[in-house]
Structures are given as structure tokens and as C-alpha cells.
Backbone as JSON Lines, residues from 0, in Angstrom:
{"i":0,"aa":"M","n":[0.87,-0.91,0.15],"ca":[-0.16,0.18,-0.09],"c":[0.72,1.34,0.12]}
{"i":1,"aa":"K","n":[2.31,1.19,0.71],"ca":[2.7,2.48,1.03],"c":[3.28,2.55,-0.56]}
{"i":2,"aa":"R","n":[3.7,1.64,-1.32],"ca":[4.19,1.92,-2.32],"c":[3.63,2.54,-3.7]}
{"i":3,"aa":"W","n":[2.14,2.13,-3.47],"ca":[1.05,2.51,-4.54],"c":[0.85,3.94,-4.04]}
{"i":4,"aa":"Q","n":[0.95,4.37,-2.57],"ca":[0.56,5.5,-2.3],"c":[2.1,6.8,-2.64]}
{"i":5,"aa":"A","n":[3.31,5.92,-2.69],"ca":[4.49,6.84,-3.31],"c":[4.74,7.07,-4.7]}
{"i":6,"aa":"M","n":[4.24,5.9,-5.21],"ca":[3.75,6.08,-6.69],"c":[2.83,7.07,-7.51]}
{"i":7,"aa":"V","n":[1.82,7.46,-6.63],"ca":[0.76,8.23,-6.62],"c":[1.35,9.74,-6.22]}
{"i":8,"aa":"G","n":[2.13,9.78,-5.61],"ca":[2.67,11.31,-4.78],"c":[3.45,11.61,-5.67]}
{"i":9,"aa":"G","n":[4.32,10.37,-6.58],"ca":[5.38,10.74,-7.41],"c":[4.67,11.38,-8.64]}
{"i":10,"aa":"L","n":[4.24,10.89,-8.91],"ca":[3.1,10.97,-10.12],"c":[2.42,12.46,-10.13]}
{"i":11,"aa":"A","n":[1.77,12.85,-8.96],"ca":[1.02,14.23,-8.55],"c":[2.21,15.28,-8.66]}
{"i":12,"aa":"V","n":[3.56,14.92,-8.13],"ca":[4.48,15.59,-8.32],"c":[5.19,16.26,-9.64]}
{"i":13,"aa":"V","n":[5.27,15.39,-10.35],"ca":[5.49,15.33,-11.84],"c":[4.69,15.68,-12.62]}
{"i":14,"aa":"G","n":[3.31,15.9,-12.35],"ca":[2.28,16.15,-13.19],"c":[2.38,18.05,-13.05]}
{"i":15,"aa":"F","n":[2.59,18.33,-11.97],"ca":[2.78,19.65,-11.07],"c":[3.77,20.1,-11.8]}
{"i":16,"aa":"V","n":[4.65,19.69,-11.82],"ca":[6.06,20.27,-12.55],"c":[5.97,20.32,-14.12]}
{"i":17,"aa":"A","n":[5.31,19.47,-14.74],"ca":[5.11,19.11,-15.95],"c":[4.42,20.22,-16.82]}
{"i":18,"aa":"C","n":[3.36,20.65,-15.92],"ca":[2.06,21.18,-16.41],"c":[2.53,23.01,-16.32]}
{"i":19,"aa":"G","n":[3.7,22.92,-15.63],"ca":[4.24,24.6,-15.45],"c":[3.67,24.74,-13.94]}
{"i":20,"aa":"G","n":[3.19,23.93,-12.93],"ca":[2.77,24.63,-11.78],"c":[1.55,25.06,-11.88]}
{"i":21,"aa":"P","n":[0.64,25.99,-10.84],"ca":[-0.68,26.33,-10.91],"c":[-0.77,27.17,-11.64]}
{"i":22,"aa":"P","n":[-1.95,27.45,-11.88],"ca":[-2.6,28.67,-13.04],"c":[-1.96,30.08,-12.84]}
{"i":23,"aa":"P","n":[-1.55,31.19,-13.52],"ca":[-1.31,32.23,-13.48],"c":[-2.03,32.81,-12.13]}
{"i":24,"aa":"K","n":[-1.57,33.44,-11.32],"ca":[-2.63,34.05,-10.31],"c":[-3.05,35.68,-10.81]}
{"i":25,"aa":"T","n":[-4.15,35.59,-10.44],"ca":[-4.68,36.72,-10.98],"c":[-4.19,37.94,-10.29]}
{"i":26,"aa":"P","n":[-3.77,39.13,-11.18],"ca":[-3.01,40.35,-10.32],"c":[-4.24,41.13,-9.57]}
{"i":27,"aa":"E","n":[-4.05,41.48,-8.43],"ca":[-5.0,42.67,-7.45],"c":[-3.85,43.54,-7.22]}
{"i":28,"aa":"K","n":[-4.34,45.08,-7.27],"ca":[-3.86,45.86,-6.64],"c":[-4.67,47.35,-6.43]}
{"i":29,"aa":"A","n":[-4.28,47.6,-5.13],"ca":[-5.51,48.68,-5.02],"c":[-4.68,50.24,-5.71]}
{"i":30,"aa":"A","n":[-5.76,50.87,-5.87],"ca":[-5.73,52.14,-6.45],"c":[-4.63,53.05,-5.8]}
{"i":31,"aa":"S","n":[-3.48,53.71,-6.53],"ca":[-2.44,54.77,-5.68],"c":[-3.16,55.9,-5.37]}
{"i":32,"aa":"S","n":[-2.38,56.91,-4.23],"ca":[-2.87,57.96,-4.07],"c":[-2.97,58.98,-5.2]}
{"i":33,"aa":"A","n":[-1.85,58.54,-6.27],"ca":[-2.56,59.44,-7.61],"c":[-3.67,59.42,-8.18]}
{"i":34,"aa":"V","n":[-3.84,58.23,-8.23],"ca":[-5.51,57.73,-9.06],"c":[-6.61,58.26,-8.32]}
{"i":35,"aa":"A","n":[-6.59,58.19,-7.12],"ca":[-7.53,58.72,-6.1],"c":[-7.54,60.53,-6.12]}
{"i":36,"aa":"R","n":[-6.66,60.75,-6.95],"ca":[-6.48,62.71,-6.94],"c":[-7.09,62.36,-8.12]}
{"i":37,"aa":"W","n":[-6.58,61.75,-9.17],"ca":[-7.26,62.54,-10.3],"c":[-8.66,62.15,-10.86]}
{"i":38,"aa":"Q","n":[-9.14,60.8,-9.63],"ca":[-10.51,60.89,-9.6],"c":[-11.1,61.97,-8.8]}
{"i":39,"aa":"K","n":[-10.61,62.55,-7.77],"ca":[-11.21,63.51,-7.34],"c":[-11.2,64.75,-8.36]}
{"i":40,"aa":"R","n":[-10.44,65.04,-8.95],"ca":[-10.28,66.34,-9.91],"c":[-11.32,66.15,-10.92]}
{"i":41,"aa":"L","n":[-11.3,65.3,-11.4],"ca":[-12.2,64.92,-12.75],"c":[-13.84,64.9,-12.46]}
{"i":42,"aa":"G","n":[-14.11,64.3,-10.89],"ca":[-15.73,64.38,-10.38],"c":[-15.84,62.85,-11.44]}
{"i":43,"aa":"T","n":[-17.32,63.59,-11.65],"ca":[-17.97,62.19,-12.72],"c":[-17.34,62.08,-14.04]}
{"i":44,"aa":"V","n":[-16.94,61.0,-14.29],"ca":[-16.54,60.31,-15.77],"c":[-17.14,59.3,-16.3]}
{"i":45,"aa":"T","n":[-16.95,58.75,-17.55],"ca":[-17.32,57.55,-18.03],"c":[-16.52,56.93,-17.59]}
{"i":46,"aa":"E","n":[-16.79,55.67,-17.26],"ca":[-16.24,54.24,-16.62],"c":[-15.79,53.34,-17.67]}
{"i":47,"aa":"C","n":[-15.06,53.27,-18.34],"ca":[-14.57,52.22,-19.31],"c":[-14.22,50.98,-19.21]}
{"i":48,"aa":"G","n":[-14.13,50.54,-17.52],"ca":[-13.97,49.33,-17.23],"c":[-12.4,48.89,-16.66]}
{"i":49,"aa":"Q","n":[-12.04,47.74,-16.88],"ca":[-10.91,47.35,-16.12],"c":[-10.52,46.28,-16.65]}
{"i":50,"aa":"A","n":[-9.72,45.62,-17.24],"ca":[-8.71,44.31,-17.76],"c":[-7.92,43.98,-16.88]}
{"i":51,"aa":"V","n":[-8.59,42.65,-16.54],"ca":[-7.88,41.91,-15.6],"c":[-7.09,40.79,-16.43]}
{"i":52,"aa":"R","n":[-5.56,40.89,-16.41],"ca":[-4.78,39.69,-17.43],"c":[-4.0,39.35,-16.87]}
{"i":53,"aa":"P","n":[-4.09,37.97,-16.17],"ca":[-2.22,37.3,-15.54],"c":[-1.65,36.92,-16.46]}
{"i":54,"aa":"R","n":[-0.6,36.81,-16.04],"ca":[0.58,36.6,-16.79],"c":[0.29,35.01,-17.87]}
{"i":55,"aa":"G","n":[0.92,35.61,-19.4],"ca":[0.33,34.87,-20.24],"c":[-0.6,34.78,-20.64]}
{"i":56,"aa":"D","n":[-1.93,35.66,-20.31],"ca":[-2.99,36.31,-20.9],"c":[-2.78,36.76,-22.35]}
{"i":57,"aa":"E","n":[-3.43,36.26,-23.18],"ca":[-3.3,37.12,-24.31],"c":[-4.28,37.41,-25.29]}
{"i":58,"aa":"S","n":[-5.63,37.53,-24.29],"ca":[-6.94,38.13,-24.86],"c":[-6.72,39.44,-25.24]}
{"i":59,"aa":"C","n":[-7.73,39.86,-25.85],"ca":[-7.83,40.96,-26.37],"c":[-9.03,42.02,-25.54]}
{"i":60,"aa":"S","n":[-8.78,41.36,-23.92],"ca":[-9.76,42.29,-23.27],"c":[-9.29,43.56,-22.98]}
{"i":61,"aa":"L","n":[-8.04,44.37,-23.3],"ca":[-7.95,45.8,-22.75],"c":[-8.23,46.46,-24.17]}
{"i":62,"aa":"Q","n":[-8.57,45.94,-25.38],"ca":[-9.24,46.76,-26.45],"c":[-10.09,47.7,-25.96]}
{"i":63,"aa":"P","n":[-11.39,46.84,-26.0],"ca":[-12.55,47.44,-25.9],"c":[-12.47,48.6,-24.51]}
{"i":64,"aa":"I","n":[-11.48,48.79,-23.73],"ca":[-11.57,49.35,-22.45],"c":[-10.55,51.14,-23.45]}
{"i":65,"aa":"H","n":[-9.41,50.94,-24.08],"ca":[-8.72,51.7,-24.92],"c":[-9.78,52.21,-26.31]}
{"i":66,"aa":"E","n":[-10.9,51.34,-26.87],"ca":[-11.55,52.03,-27.56],"c":[-12.77,53.14,-27.02]}
{"i":67,"aa":"C","n":[-13.18,52.86,-25.48],"ca":[-13.75,53.34,-24.89],"c":[-12.99,54.97,-24.39]}
{"i":68,"aa":"L","n":[-11.83,54.79,-24.05],"ca":[-10.93,56.1,-23.46],"c":[-10.37,56.86,-25.12]}
{"i":69,"aa":"H","n":[-10.33,56.13,-26.33],"ca":[-10.16,57.0,-27.65],"c":[-11.68,57.79,-27.91]}
{"i":70,"aa":"D","n":[-12.76,57.34,-27.99],"ca":[-13.81,57.78,-27.91],"c":[-14.23,58.85,-27.1]}
{"i":71,"aa":"A","n":[-13.81,58.59,-26.07],"ca":[-13.91,59.99,-24.58],"c":[-12.72,60.93,-25.36]}
{"i":72,"aa":"L","n":[-11.68,60.89,-25.75],"ca":[-10.72,61.58,-26.13],"c":[-11.1,62.54,-27.18]}
{"i":73,"aa":"E","n":[-11.7,61.8,-28.01],"ca":[-12.09,62.58,-29.41],"c":[-13.41,63.8,-28.98]}
{"i":74,"aa":"A","n":[-14.21,63.16,-28.06],"ca":[-15.05,63.7,-27.73],"c":[-14.84,64.98,-26.45]}
{"i":75,"aa":"C","n":[-13.77,64.57,-25.95],"ca":[-12.74,65.17,-25.0],"c":[-14.12,65.71,-23.7]}
{"i":76,"aa":"R","n":[-14.49,64.32,-23.37],"ca":[-15.22,64.11,-22.02],"c":[-14.34,63.31,-21.0]}
{"i":77,"aa":"P","n":[-14.39,63.52,-20.01],"ca":[-14.06,62.72,-18.96],"c":[-14.07,61.42,-18.97]}
{"i":78,"aa":"A","n":[-12.81,60.27,-18.75],"ca":[-13.06,58.91,-18.85],"c":[-12.14,58.3,-17.96]}
{"i":79,"aa":"H","n":[-12.25,56.96,-17.65],"ca":[-11.07,56.56,-16.65],"c":[-11.41,54.89,-16.93]}
{"i":80,"aa":"G","n":[-9.94,54.25,-17.11],"ca":[-9.97,52.88,-17.53],"c":[-8.66,52.29,-16.96]}
{"i":81,"aa":"T","n":[-8.84,50.64,-16.44],"ca":[-7.94,50.0,-15.69],"c":[-7.23,48.87,-16.18]}
{"i":82,"aa":"H","n":[-5.95,49.03,-16.0],"ca":[-5.49,47.5,-16.53],"c":[-4.36,46.73,-15.59]}
{"i":83,"aa":"L","n":[-4.6,45.88,-14.92],"ca":[-3.9,45.24,-14.31],"c":[-3.28,44.15,-14.68]}
{"i":84,"aa":"Y","n":[-1.97,43.76,-14.68],"ca":[-1.4,42.66,-15.12],"c":[-0.19,42.3,-14.31]}
{"i":85,"aa":"S","n":[0.41,41.24,-14.76],"ca":[1.43,40.26,-13.54],"c":[2.7,40.49,-14.72]}
{"i":86,"aa":"T","n":[3.88,40.79,-13.73],"ca":[5.27,40.94,-14.16],"c":[5.59,39.93,-14.59]}
{"i":87,"aa":"S","n":[6.61,39.08,-15.32],"ca":[7.28,37.76,-15.8],"c":[7.34,37.07,-14.34]}
{"i":88,"aa":"E","n":[7.62,38.3,-12.8],"ca":[7.72,37.65,-12.05],"c":[6.64,37.71,-11.17]}
{"i":89,"aa":"G","n":[5.38,37.91,-11.81],"ca":[4.23,37.66,-11.14],"c":[3.9,38.89,-10.08]}
{"i":90,"aa":"D","n":[4.44,39.8,-10.11],"ca":[4.13,40.96,-9.16],"c":[3.6,41.47,-9.78]}
{"i":91,"aa":"P","n":[1.93,42.34,-9.34],"ca":[1.29,43.06,-10.06],"c":[1.49,44.18,-10.04]}
{"i":92,"aa":"V","n":[1.06,44.72,-11.46],"ca":[1.02,46.35,-12.37],"c":[-0.22,46.42,-12.26]}
{"i":93,"aa":"R","n":[-0.45,48.0,-12.02],"ca":[-1.94,48.87,-12.27],"c":[-0.98,49.94,-13.15]}
{"i":94,"aa":"V","n":[-2.47,50.13,-14.02],"ca":[-2.26,50.98,-14.9],"c":[-3.59,51.92,-15.19]}
{"i":95,"aa":"D","n":[-3.32,52.74,-14.6],"ca":[-4.98,53.64,-14.58],"c":[-4.97,55.07,-15.8]}
{"i":96,"aa":"Y","n":[-5.97,54.65,-16.66],"ca":[-5.96,55.84,-17.3],"c":[-6.93,56.63,-17.65]}
{"i":97,"aa":"F","n":[-6.88,58.08,-17.68],"ca":[-7.44,59.32,-17.4],"c":[-7.68,59.92,-19.11]}
{"i":98,"aa":"V","n":[-8.96,60.4,-19.2],"ca":[-9.01,61.17,-20.19],"c":[-9.9,62.73,-19.53]}
{"i":99,"aa":"A","n":[-8.66,63.56,-19.62],"ca":[-9.41,64.64,-19.03],"c":[-9.03,66.11,-19.29]}
{"i":100,"aa":"P","n":[-10.05,66.93,-19.61],"ca":[-10.4,67.86,-20.32],"c":[-9.18,69.14,-19.38]}
{"i":101,"aa":"E","n":[-8.87,70.0,-20.25],"ca":[-7.65,70.96,-19.61],"c":[-7.8,71.87,-20.35]}
{"i":102,"aa":"K","n":[-7.92,72.97,-19.86],"ca":[-7.89,74.44,-20.77],"c":[-7.99,74.39,-21.97]}
{"i":103,"aa":"G","n":[-9.15,73.93,-22.56],"ca":[-10.02,74.01,-24.23],"c":[-9.14,72.65,-24.67]}
{"i":104,"aa":"A","n":[-8.58,71.77,-24.11],"ca":[-8.11,71.11,-24.77],"c":[-8.42,69.42,-23.91]}
{"i":105,"aa":"C","n":[-7.56,68.01,-24.27],"ca":[-8.15,67.05,-23.37],"c":[-6.38,66.11,-23.69]}
{"i":106,"aa":"L","n":[-6.53,65.99,-22.19],"ca":[-5.1,65.06,-22.13],"c":[-5.51,63.89,-21.89]}
{"i":107,"aa":"F","n":[-4.44,62.89,-21.99],"ca":[-4.71,61.59,-21.89],"c":[-3.61,61.36,-21.09]}
{"i":108,"aa":"V","n":[-3.93,60.86,-19.68],"ca":[-3.39,60.8,-18.67],"c":[-3.49,59.21,-18.3]}
{"i":109,"aa":"V","n":[-1.64,58.99,-17.73],"ca":[-1.39,57.46,-17.45],"c":[-0.51,57.42,-16.34]}
{"i":110,"aa":"V","n":[-1.26,56.63,-15.21],"ca":[-0.76,56.66,-14.12],"c":[-0.27,54.88,-14.02]}
{"i":111,"aa":"E","n":[0.91,54.83,-13.58],"ca":[1.21,53.28,-13.53],"c":[1.99,53.08,-12.47]}
{"i":112,"aa":"D","n":[1.42,52.35,-11.78],"ca":[2.05,51.8,-10.52],"c":[2.51,50.22,-10.32]}
{"i":113,"aa":"K","n":[4.0,50.44,-10.54],"ca":[4.81,49.56,-10.39],"c":[5.58,48.82,-9.24]}
{"i":114,"aa":"S","n":[4.91,49.43,-8.19],"ca":[5.41,49.86,-7.0],"c":[5.54,48.37,-6.34]}
{"i":115,"aa":"A","n":[4.96,47.54,-6.6],"ca":[5.16,46.18,-5.94],"c":[6.17,45.43,-6.62]}
{"i":116,"aa":"D","n":[6.74,46.14,-8.14],"ca":[7.56,44.9,-8.58],"c":[9.13,45.37,-7.58]}
{"i":117,"aa":"P","n":[9.78,44.39,-7.06],"ca":[11.25,45.03,-6.98],"c":[12.1,45.04,-7.55]}
{"i":118,"aa":"V","n":[12.06,44.58,-8.65],"ca":[13.16,44.82,-9.98],"c":[12.96,45.81,-10.47]}
{"i":119,"aa":"G","n":[11.42,46.28,-10.82],"ca":[11.2,47.77,-11.73],"c":[11.46,48.75,-11.63]}
{"i":120,"aa":"N","n":[11.87,48.65,-10.11],"ca":[12.4,49.9,-9.56],"c":[12.04,51.49,-9.61]}
{"i":121,"aa":"K","n":[10.25,51.42,-9.76],"ca":[10.11,52.5,-10.71],"c":[9.07,52.93,-9.79]}
{"i":122,"aa":"G","n":[8.07,52.38,-8.78],"ca":[7.12,53.41,-8.2],"c":[5.93,53.52,-8.81]}
{"i":123,"aa":"V","n":[5.22,54.59,-8.77],"ca":[4.38,55.48,-9.15],"c":[4.36,56.46,-10.23]}
{"i":124,"aa":"V","n":[4.31,56.53,-11.52],"ca":[4.68,57.55,-12.3],"c":[3.3,57.84,-13.12]}
{"i":125,"aa":"E","n":[3.28,59.27,-12.96],"ca":[1.98,59.85,-13.83],"c":[2.5,60.69,-14.79]}
{"i":126,"aa":"Q","n":[1.69,60.19,-16.19],"ca":[2.31,61.21,-17.25],"c":[1.08,61.83,-17.72]}
{"i":127,"aa":"E","n":[1.49,63.1,-18.47],"ca":[0.47,63.64,-19.32],"c":[0.41,63.67,-20.55]}
{"i":128,"aa":"C","n":[-0.7,63.14,-21.47],"ca":[-0.14,63.24,-22.98],"c":[-1.24,63.65,-24.12]}
{"i":129,"aa":"R","n":[-0.06,64.2,-24.63],"ca":[-1.18,65.31,-25.58],"c":[-2.03,64.43,-26.57]}
{"i":130,"aa":"T","n":[-1.73,62.93,-26.86],"ca":[-2.41,62.46,-27.75],"c":[-2.29,60.99,-27.35]}
{"i":131,"aa":"T","n":[-2.68,60.3,-28.57],"ca":[-2.65,58.86,-28.47],"c":[-2.61,58.03,-29.91]}
{"i":132,"aa":"S","n":[-2.2,57.08,-30.16],"ca":[-2.18,56.19,-31.44],"c":[-2.34,54.73,-31.38]}
{"i":133,"aa":"W","n":[-3.04,54.26,-32.55],"ca":[-3.47,52.68,-31.8],"c":[-1.9,52.11,-32.51]}
{"i":134,"aa":"R","n":[-1.95,51.15,-31.32],"ca":[-0.53,50.28,-31.95],"c":[-0.65,48.91,-31.5]}
{"i":135,"aa":"P","n":[-0.4,47.7,-31.97],"ca":[-0.48,46.24,-31.69],"c":[0.02,46.27,-30.27]}
{"i":136,"aa":"Q","n":[-0.51,45.67,-29.63],"ca":[-0.68,45.3,-28.18],"c":[0.69,44.35,-28.0]}
{"i":137,"aa":"P","n":[1.66,44.92,-27.2],"ca":[2.79,44.11,-26.89],"c":[2.99,42.69,-26.54]}
{"i":138,"aa":"D","n":[1.64,42.06,-25.77],"ca":[2.04,41.2,-25.5],"c":[0.6,39.97,-25.66]}
{"i":139,"aa":"A","n":[-0.07,40.71,-26.94],"ca":[-1.35,40.25,-27.43],"c":[-1.13,40.49,-28.99]}
{"i":140,"aa":"P","n":[-0.59,40.06,-29.8],"ca":[-0.4,40.84,-31.07],"c":[-1.03,41.1,-32.24]}
{"i":141,"aa":"G","n":[-2.31,40.08,-31.75],"ca":[-3.75,40.29,-32.58],"c":[-4.61,41.43,-32.13]}
{"i":142,"aa":"C","n":[-4.13,41.87,-30.85],"ca":[-5.23,43.32,-30.32],"c":[-4.26,44.59,-30.7]}
{"i":143,"aa":"Q","n":[-5.41,45.67,-30.58],"ca":[-4.78,47.07,-30.57],"c":[-5.06,47.61,-29.25]}
{"i":144,"aa":"A","n":[-3.92,48.36,-28.96],"ca":[-3.97,49.19,-27.86],"c":[-3.45,50.45,-28.15]}
{"i":145,"aa":"L","n":[-4.27,51.44,-27.32],"ca":[-3.83,52.81,-27.27],"c":[-2.26,53.28,-26.89]}
{"i":146,"aa":"A","n":[-1.48,53.72,-27.66],"ca":[-0.07,54.17,-27.19],"c":[-0.09,55.69,-26.57]}
{"i":147,"aa":"P","n":[0.38,56.19,-25.63],"ca":[0.21,57.35,-25.36],"c":[1.4,58.04,-26.43]}
{"i":148,"aa":"V","n":[1.28,59.51,-26.7],"ca":[2.21,60.11,-27.59],"c":[2.29,61.59,-27.03]}
{"i":149,"aa":"D","n":[3.34,62.29,-26.97],"ca":[3.86,63.29,-26.65],"c":[2.99,63.29,-25.39]}
{"i":150,"aa":"C","n":[4.49,62.57,-24.45],"ca":[4.13,62.97,-23.29],"c":[5.0,63.33,-22.17]}
{"i":151,"aa":"R","n":[4.69,64.06,-20.89],"ca":[5.37,64.68,-19.97],"c":[5.32,63.83,-18.71]}
{"i":152,"aa":"V","n":[6.21,63.44,-17.68],"ca":[6.19,63.13,-16.51],"c":[5.6,64.17,-15.5]}
{"i":153,"aa":"V","n":[4.28,63.97,-14.78],"ca":[4.52,65.48,-14.02],"c":[4.31,65.01,-12.55]}
{"i":154,"aa":"G","n":[4.37,63.19,-12.44],"ca":[4.71,63.11,-10.85],"c":[5.41,61.6,-10.99]}
{"i":155,"aa":"T","n":[6.03,61.43,-10.02],"ca":[6.09,60.17,-9.0],"c":[6.29,60.25,-7.85]}
{"i":156,"aa":"S","n":[6.22,58.88,-7.54],"ca":[6.14,58.39,-6.2],"c":[7.29,57.13,-5.9]}
{"i":157,"aa":"P","n":[8.16,57.28,-5.03],"ca":[8.73,56.19,-4.83],"c":[8.39,54.55,-4.45]}
{"i":158,"aa":"R","n":[8.75,53.89,-4.64],"ca":[7.78,52.21,-3.77],"c":[7.46,52.38,-2.37]}
């Protein structure tokens, strides 16, 4: 009986390792204080949604959020969308996008929070961009994503 249990246990370990371990963990990250500031500043916004993409996910779940943000940018109306993903090491990263009317123009704001990534060494970075362009999504080649254009860093917070 013990031999049979050892064999089953050994097969379970081999199966676990051969299949690459547990499924990727869904990234979770609370909004930074920079995101809270933008939400307060803009007030009521069009909520474009949230894409949560575990490591290795090649779905186009980010594309509809970016389409909503693009429409808001063209109409110059306040909007917000969020992208949560994991680094190759499994650390959660949160990127919040805002469309912010500003002095007769409209800005595309990116708040990227890599504070949970010990390798990235970036913390939270806020950028204000004058416009965007469509590009293939780097980790999902069949999908399109907005790429910020003509940006300036307006704030950073250490990890």
C-alpha cells in the first residue's frame, strides 16, 4: 500500500512540474493616491472598465477599454479605465488611464503603479499626454492598444 501511495504522490509532483505549476495568479493592486487625486479632480467620468490579465493571457480584453477611452478623448469628455497585469515574476502592476479636459484641450493621463515590483524600481509614475495612437498590443499581437504620444512626466512616487 505504501508503495502505491508513493507512486501516486510521485506522479502528482511530476504532473505539477510538467504542467508548469499552478495557474497564473490574477493580479490585484489597490489604486494609488495619484489615482485618487485624478478621480477627485475629474469628478463624474465615463467608466470604461477594467482589464485584468494574468501573466500569459493573450486576450484582447484591454482593447474595448482603450476604444472607450479613445472615444472619450475624441469627444473630450472625462473617462477612466484600468489595466491590471503581472510582471514575468508575478508581481502585480496597475495602470490607470484618464481622459482629462484641460484648458480647452483634452489630456490622456497614464498613472502606472509598479510599486510592488522589486525589480522594476519605478514606483508610481504619472504622465500627461497630448494624444494617442493605435498600435499592436505587445503581449497580444492580434489586439490593438492605445499608445500615449507626446507625454511629460508630472509626478513620481517611490516604492
